[in-house]
């Protein structure tokens, strides 16, 4: 029996993004990439663990049969799932012949890959140097971090994401220039290095190219730190367009694509913000920005523009279903309604926000109003989206009225945020295991002590609230195995390169 799972809620909104990607896929021919702006390194031999797929080489279909698979909002047992050679899910089946043909994933449960909506990969190099604050460490990093260091740091960050079940990342990228602050001969050099790092590791990436103009509200144009600084909105758009065309040519549309970021209203004056948003709209790109991260930011925005950030952006037509507000901690009731009625997304980063003592976004109100909630690892202090999910829920319970919670079925709602809604925020094709979407999934080891003994009806809550990261065993992206038994085939060299980069940055 073929079985087509129920579409998750919000699937109509998703369709827009997917159609867009599909059209681009056809235009670009869907060919394999020749990534990067500089000559690609000699291809590494494909290790056995990577070459393995659900069925032997030469077959037109890959199939898997875990103990149970999370699809249509439930864990199903005795259900195999199959993907075509493009890595897209084609069918689910309980037919004995199909079950016999599928690759058995014994003692494992399969779940859709997690989507990390907001990362600053380069900040992984600051880990351990920003507790509690790290202004000096950041300044040192900015003058020492070479292009190669950026690549090695992004690569280990994306590796760690894959190890934690993340199959798609939104990289909010604003480190653009050379260590001395001057532009690279290719202005998009570091954007390309970030995409190359994602490709090397095998994770999908929405590169959100971020404009950052000034140090703070009312700051002079060009007062931003030199390595982030925007020359002008027009130049930013020109350079981004060059990159967009190159990425579209070099990569399948759902492996790497561009979005636009405005760092925040503090760092992007409204007129410049509007210019880059207009460009994003013409290309149907997603637009992300930090908003209302602190109460001070709201007060300064009110002083400069007479409105708080979300109200100001909405007044200028910038809040719509392609917009994602990052942090969104200090929102008025009207702003919650604006984000909700626009069907915009809100990305919260609980570990990062807690680390800075910033507070918690009113996500239960935002979700009730219609906004999509997703998760980001932001500073990459720790990379564990399920930990972000449980931290958010516990914060709501601590902060709110008695019995305050994200949703009545908290585990399902949190997992939806970590997968499907995150994909929608990035314009990604994944986020759920259903026919037509990519075979992006991770498995958990059902014998791991942190989740052992769970019956299927309690398994999702066990995973969301209790799974240790080591329980994540295998990770597949587009039907290709990237993590086998908790390890990436190229993990050793990637970690070694990063250790060398850290020595260069922090050594004498
Ligand atoms: Zn951020």
XYZ file of C-alpha atoms and ligand atoms in Angstrom:
509
model
C 0.000 0.000 0.000
C 1.372 3.337 -0.993
C 0.816 5.898 1.664
C 0.859 9.643 1.285
C 1.115 11.366 4.656
C -1.116 14.285 5.513
C 0.436 17.620 4.564
C 1.542 19.585 7.605
C -0.338 22.787 8.350
C 0.939 25.843 6.496
C 1.719 23.777 3.421
C 0.092 26.369 1.163
C 2.648 28.955 2.158
C 5.419 26.493 1.582
C 4.334 25.852 -1.960
C 5.340 29.339 -3.033
C 8.927 28.776 -1.990
C 9.122 25.347 -3.511
C 7.726 26.408 -6.874
C 10.264 29.169 -6.932
C 13.089 26.728 -6.270
C 11.778 24.278 -8.847
C 11.621 26.895 -11.552
C 15.158 27.891 -10.814
C 16.201 24.278 -10.784
C 14.897 23.900 -14.320
C 16.579 27.088 -15.485
C 19.883 26.038 -14.018
C 19.588 22.557 -15.437
C 19.951 21.153 -11.921
C 23.577 20.260 -12.669
C 26.164 19.436 -10.067
C 28.149 22.391 -8.831
C 31.627 23.541 -9.570
C 31.626 25.600 -6.413
C 33.692 28.463 -5.190
C 35.381 31.460 -6.685
C 38.851 30.039 -6.452
C 40.034 26.788 -7.966
C 38.358 23.969 -6.129
C 40.776 21.684 -4.274
C 41.412 18.285 -5.774
C 38.401 16.134 -5.022
C 38.891 13.938 -2.006
C 38.294 10.221 -2.532
C 34.706 9.402 -1.693
C 34.809 7.403 1.527
C 32.710 4.293 1.771
C 30.417 5.803 4.379
C 29.483 8.629 2.030
C 29.126 6.467 -1.035
C 26.662 4.191 0.722
C 23.032 4.750 -0.106
C 19.793 3.008 0.676
C 20.254 0.517 -2.155
C 23.217 -0.640 -4.242
C 24.699 1.479 -7.017
C 22.944 1.290 -10.346
C 19.467 1.206 -8.846
C 17.084 4.034 -9.653
C 15.634 4.224 -6.189
C 16.890 4.371 -2.595
C 14.776 3.055 0.232
C 14.949 2.869 4.026
C 13.124 0.960 6.697
C 13.783 2.228 10.229
C 11.948 0.846 13.283
C 9.701 3.891 12.944
C 9.541 7.065 10.876
C 8.060 10.446 11.798
C 5.692 11.477 9.017
C 2.317 13.164 8.931
C 2.661 14.133 12.600
C 3.118 10.568 13.937
C 5.692 7.855 14.283
C 4.733 5.009 11.952
C 6.101 1.484 12.235
C 6.482 -1.006 9.409
C 6.707 1.785 6.856
C 9.499 2.068 4.276
C 10.206 5.262 2.351
C 11.873 5.727 -1.013
C 13.694 8.456 -2.936
C 14.607 8.919 -6.589
C 18.074 9.603 -7.965
C 17.591 13.351 -7.401
C 17.192 12.627 -3.699
C 13.459 13.419 -3.534
C 10.977 11.281 -1.667
C 8.797 9.376 -4.100
C 6.696 7.023 -2.000
C 5.974 5.338 1.307
C 5.098 1.683 1.370
C 4.071 -1.201 3.636
C 4.202 -3.801 0.842
C 6.300 -6.840 1.926
C 8.374 -6.676 -1.271
C 9.198 -3.013 -0.627
C 9.996 -3.648 3.035
C 12.375 -6.401 1.953
C 14.056 -4.165 -0.623
C 14.577 -1.135 1.638
C 17.751 -0.692 3.640
C 16.999 -1.747 7.205
C 17.871 0.853 9.861
C 17.700 -1.433 12.885
C 17.073 0.077 16.278
C 16.632 3.539 14.797
C 13.840 6.062 14.348
C 13.959 8.448 11.378
C 12.856 12.082 11.581
C 12.954 14.979 9.088
C 16.211 16.938 9.162
C 16.278 19.988 11.422
C 16.474 23.465 9.903
C 18.694 26.028 11.592
C 17.338 29.375 10.453
C 19.986 31.721 11.825
C 23.731 31.173 12.227
C 26.816 33.392 12.381
C 29.377 30.716 11.519
C 32.489 32.853 12.050
C 31.536 33.350 15.705
C 32.227 29.662 16.332
C 35.869 30.813 16.581
C 34.905 32.850 19.686
C 33.581 29.896 21.635
C 34.980 29.913 25.167
C 36.184 33.505 24.819
C 32.932 35.373 25.340
C 31.852 34.260 28.809
C 30.408 36.511 29.932
C 31.361 39.195 27.383
C 33.862 39.247 24.564
C 34.338 42.655 22.978
C 38.131 42.390 22.999
C 38.050 38.828 21.707
C 35.824 39.907 18.816
C 38.162 42.765 17.945
C 41.125 40.420 17.922
C 39.248 37.927 15.802
C 38.327 40.563 13.238
C 41.892 41.697 12.667
C 43.316 38.167 12.514
C 40.798 35.925 10.833
C 41.886 35.192 7.244
C 39.669 33.970 4.421
C 41.023 30.471 4.982
C 40.155 30.711 8.684
C 36.617 31.760 7.772
C 36.315 28.691 5.549
C 37.704 26.288 8.164
C 35.521 27.796 10.887
C 32.373 27.644 8.758
C 33.142 24.072 7.834
C 33.449 22.804 11.394
C 30.332 24.778 12.340
C 28.325 23.145 9.566
C 29.843 19.772 10.454
C 28.633 20.201 14.024
C 25.188 21.102 12.703
C 25.018 17.903 10.644
C 26.134 15.897 13.673
C 23.183 17.353 15.571
C 20.622 16.453 12.864
C 20.538 19.808 11.041
C 20.314 19.316 7.266
C 19.729 22.939 6.197
C 21.154 26.190 7.534
C 20.429 29.874 7.035
C 23.815 31.570 7.325
C 23.325 35.236 8.224
C 26.569 36.387 6.714
C 27.973 39.854 7.347
C 31.748 39.300 7.568
C 32.573 40.513 4.069
C 36.011 42.163 3.887
C 39.713 41.437 4.398
C 41.336 41.622 7.858
C 42.460 45.204 7.153
C 38.888 46.149 6.239
C 39.457 46.593 2.518
C 37.258 44.662 0.048
C 38.600 41.461 -1.507
C 39.317 41.657 -5.242
C 36.154 39.558 -5.535
C 33.737 41.349 -3.204
C 31.812 38.088 -2.731
C 34.865 36.056 -1.765
C 33.815 35.181 1.779
C 30.205 34.508 0.768
C 31.555 31.994 -1.729
C 33.855 30.479 0.914
C 30.884 29.964 3.241
C 28.906 28.244 0.488
C 31.946 26.144 -0.409
C 32.242 25.075 3.243
C 28.580 24.014 3.271
C 29.054 22.096 0.036
C 32.155 20.350 1.418
C 30.272 19.166 4.476
C 27.097 18.322 2.553
C 24.548 20.586 4.224
C 21.976 22.699 2.381
C 22.520 26.440 2.766
C 20.533 29.629 2.341
C 23.289 32.238 2.284
C 21.617 35.333 3.686
C 23.872 38.111 2.472
C 23.713 40.785 5.110
C 24.054 44.546 4.786
C 25.572 46.368 7.761
C 26.234 50.096 7.406
C 26.680 51.919 10.701
C 27.633 51.302 14.313
C 24.273 52.242 15.873
C 21.139 54.364 15.547
C 21.914 57.894 14.353
C 25.474 56.748 13.586
C 27.340 58.162 10.602
C 27.124 56.249 7.359
C 30.135 53.965 7.312
C 30.562 53.778 11.103
C 30.185 49.994 11.102
C 33.210 47.808 11.932
C 35.453 47.820 8.867
C 35.083 44.127 7.964
C 31.278 44.337 7.922
C 30.871 47.766 6.359
C 28.577 48.413 3.433
C 29.832 50.862 0.809
C 26.341 51.704 -0.404
C 23.038 49.922 -0.818
C 23.395 50.185 -4.605
C 26.798 48.507 -4.579
C 25.536 45.829 -2.207
C 22.710 45.034 -4.622
C 25.069 44.937 -7.618
C 27.477 42.577 -5.860
C 24.701 40.391 -4.545
C 23.202 40.078 -8.005
C 26.558 38.838 -9.351
C 26.666 36.269 -6.574
C 23.040 35.247 -7.088
C 23.621 34.505 -10.753
C 26.807 32.542 -9.982
C 25.198 30.451 -7.245
C 22.205 29.721 -9.427
C 24.524 28.527 -12.168
C 26.836 26.480 -9.966
C 24.444 24.719 -7.591
C 21.158 22.852 -7.719
C 18.526 25.328 -6.585
C 17.743 23.555 -3.326
C 21.360 22.916 -2.328
C 22.553 26.541 -2.099
C 20.623 29.742 -2.707
C 20.657 33.365 -1.659
C 18.524 35.434 0.654
C 18.971 38.962 1.919
C 19.671 40.195 5.429
C 19.610 43.657 6.914
C 21.600 43.375 10.109
C 19.106 45.512 12.093
C 17.566 48.967 12.003
C 20.331 50.067 14.376
C 22.959 49.224 11.778
C 20.970 49.860 8.577
C 19.331 53.263 8.103
C 15.738 52.947 6.915
C 16.349 54.176 3.359
C 19.169 51.690 2.780
C 17.079 48.957 4.407
C 14.274 49.723 1.963
C 16.618 49.630 -1.043
C 17.915 46.148 -0.329
C 14.414 44.939 0.606
C 13.158 46.160 -2.774
C 15.860 44.109 -4.482
C 14.961 41.040 -2.387
C 11.358 41.444 -3.459
C 12.162 41.626 -7.172
C 14.052 38.331 -6.869
C 11.468 36.754 -4.523
C 14.222 36.253 -1.956
C 13.693 35.865 1.746
C 14.489 38.929 3.903
C 15.822 38.479 7.442
C 16.728 41.077 10.085
C 17.392 41.243 13.825
C 14.598 43.284 15.394
C 13.792 44.396 18.934
C 16.607 42.414 20.475
C 16.809 44.849 23.418
C 14.586 47.485 25.007
C 17.353 50.044 24.338
C 17.141 49.279 20.624
C 13.390 49.959 20.697
C 13.901 53.272 22.514
C 16.593 54.408 20.058
C 14.462 53.415 17.062
C 11.547 55.335 18.512
C 13.812 58.366 18.996
C 15.136 58.264 15.423
C 12.022 57.243 13.505
C 9.069 57.739 15.847
C 8.244 54.008 15.678
C 9.546 50.793 17.193
C 11.213 48.429 14.684
C 8.395 46.086 13.622
C 5.864 48.934 13.464
C 8.295 50.960 11.351
C 9.057 48.101 8.961
C 5.362 47.280 8.595
C 4.533 50.921 7.893
C 6.982 50.778 4.992
C 5.581 47.529 3.623
C 8.559 45.375 4.615
C 6.766 42.823 6.790
C 5.276 40.031 4.699
C 5.395 36.253 4.418
C 8.971 36.334 3.111
C 10.202 38.327 6.122
C 11.800 36.737 9.188
C 12.339 38.758 12.350
C 15.298 37.475 14.349
C 15.122 37.656 18.184
C 11.922 39.813 18.336
C 12.115 39.805 22.119
C 10.568 43.191 22.954
C 7.360 43.450 20.957
C 4.211 45.425 21.643
C 0.825 43.738 21.277
C 0.256 45.577 17.990
C 3.588 44.361 16.636
C 2.707 40.770 17.505
C -0.469 41.219 15.468
C 1.424 42.814 12.564
C 3.839 39.893 12.311
C 1.025 37.386 12.696
C -1.373 38.860 10.160
C 1.466 39.193 7.619
C 2.242 35.467 8.149
C 5.826 36.516 8.728
C 8.315 34.299 10.574
C 10.098 34.883 13.848
C 13.379 33.111 14.560
C 14.351 32.708 18.195
C 17.808 31.671 19.355
C 17.275 30.567 22.966
C 20.814 29.424 23.850
C 22.403 32.579 22.405
C 19.755 34.884 23.844
C 20.057 33.293 27.280
C 23.834 33.577 27.118
C 23.438 37.331 26.739
C 20.622 37.598 29.271
C 18.308 39.058 26.640
C 14.981 37.482 27.582
C 12.441 35.511 25.593
C 10.277 36.471 22.620
C 6.494 36.202 23.194
C 6.361 33.162 20.941
C 3.114 31.748 22.276
C 1.367 35.019 21.354
C 3.171 35.230 18.009
C 2.193 31.684 17.087
C -1.417 32.297 18.127
C -1.446 35.431 15.943
C -0.285 33.430 12.898
C 3.476 34.025 12.773
C 5.748 31.059 12.052
C 8.313 30.279 14.752
C 11.730 28.823 13.973
C 15.056 28.302 15.748
C 18.593 29.560 15.163
C 21.967 28.784 16.700
C 23.082 32.418 16.225
C 26.532 32.691 17.893
C 27.046 28.930 17.762
C 28.026 28.725 21.425
C 26.401 25.315 21.387
C 24.864 23.688 18.352
C 21.845 21.691 19.393
C 18.483 22.838 18.024
C 16.549 20.410 20.208
C 18.193 21.994 23.236
C 17.109 25.394 21.895
C 13.566 24.052 21.622
C 13.395 22.765 25.181
C 15.091 25.880 26.541
C 12.436 28.021 24.869
C 9.598 25.974 26.330
C 11.044 26.006 29.853
C 11.660 29.764 29.616
C 8.031 30.349 28.695
C 6.926 28.271 31.641
C 9.257 30.160 33.980
C 8.428 33.620 32.697
C 4.752 33.367 31.903
C 1.566 32.886 33.778
C 1.139 29.534 35.517
C 0.893 26.771 32.887
C 2.267 29.043 30.151
C 3.527 26.947 27.221
C 4.329 27.241 23.529
C 1.402 24.991 22.659
C -0.824 22.369 24.280
C 1.169 19.688 22.465
C 4.512 21.330 23.098
C 6.720 18.581 21.628
C 4.893 18.558 18.281
C 4.813 22.354 18.019
C 8.492 22.701 18.933
C 9.515 20.044 16.440
C 7.411 21.712 13.746
C 9.291 24.955 14.489
C 12.665 23.182 14.266
C 11.795 21.656 10.890
C 8.881 22.749 8.732
C 8.553 26.376 9.783
C 12.304 26.836 9.613
C 12.272 25.574 6.031
C 9.513 28.027 5.159
C 11.520 30.892 6.651
C 14.482 30.049 4.406
C 12.534 29.130 1.266
C 13.917 25.589 1.588
C 12.279 22.496 0.148
C 12.676 20.254 3.218
C 11.147 20.332 6.675
C 8.951 17.237 6.526
C 9.171 13.666 5.283
C 6.546 13.605 2.579
C 6.393 12.794 -1.109
C 7.951 15.492 -3.292
C 10.248 16.872 -0.594
C 13.919 15.938 -0.293
C 15.047 12.834 1.576
C 16.655 14.903 4.350
C 16.480 13.025 7.615
C 18.320 11.971 10.726
C 18.004 8.876 12.831
C 18.190 8.432 16.579
C 19.528 5.344 18.265
C 16.562 3.978 20.188
C 18.929 2.260 22.622
C 20.616 5.482 23.665
C 20.145 5.750 27.447
C 18.619 9.239 27.102
C 15.593 7.969 25.133
C 15.618 4.188 25.614
C 12.322 2.494 26.450
C 10.123 5.074 24.775
C 6.940 3.826 23.136
C 6.070 5.456 19.774
C 3.348 7.657 21.283
C 5.853 9.268 23.681
C 8.884 9.137 21.415
C 8.707 12.636 19.951
C 8.468 14.234 23.395
C 11.319 12.001 24.559
C 13.480 13.190 21.673
C 12.544 16.882 21.909
C 12.888 17.105 25.676
C 15.516 14.521 26.558
C 17.639 13.245 23.646
C 21.345 13.811 24.110
C 23.119 14.842 20.923
C 25.052 11.552 20.892
C 21.724 9.754 20.296
C 21.745 11.141 16.752
C 23.262 8.382 14.693
C 22.924 8.787 10.923
C 22.132 11.891 8.852
C 21.077 11.907 5.193
C 20.764 14.940 2.932
C 19.069 14.463 -0.438
C 19.266 10.676 0.064
C 23.057 10.849 0.521
C 24.488 9.733 3.820
C 26.545 12.479 5.446
C 26.830 11.167 8.989
C 27.263 7.461 9.708
C 27.190 6.193 13.266
C 27.681 9.691 14.688
C 30.610 10.605 12.479
C 31.331 12.446 9.226
C 33.715 10.675 6.870
C 35.994 13.741 6.662
C 35.625 14.734 10.304
C 39.276 14.212 11.246
C 40.773 16.563 8.633
C 38.042 19.155 9.165
C 38.629 19.282 12.912
C 42.407 19.307 12.396
C 42.180 22.286 10.051
C 40.032 24.169 12.527
C 42.458 23.527 15.384
C 45.218 25.026 13.225
C 43.030 28.041 12.445
C 42.366 28.613 16.138
C 46.108 28.498 16.842
C 46.726 31.125 14.163
C 43.982 33.381 15.490
C 44.607 33.137 19.220
C 48.320 32.308 19.300
C 51.073 34.884 19.714
Zn 22.057 36.891 15.137
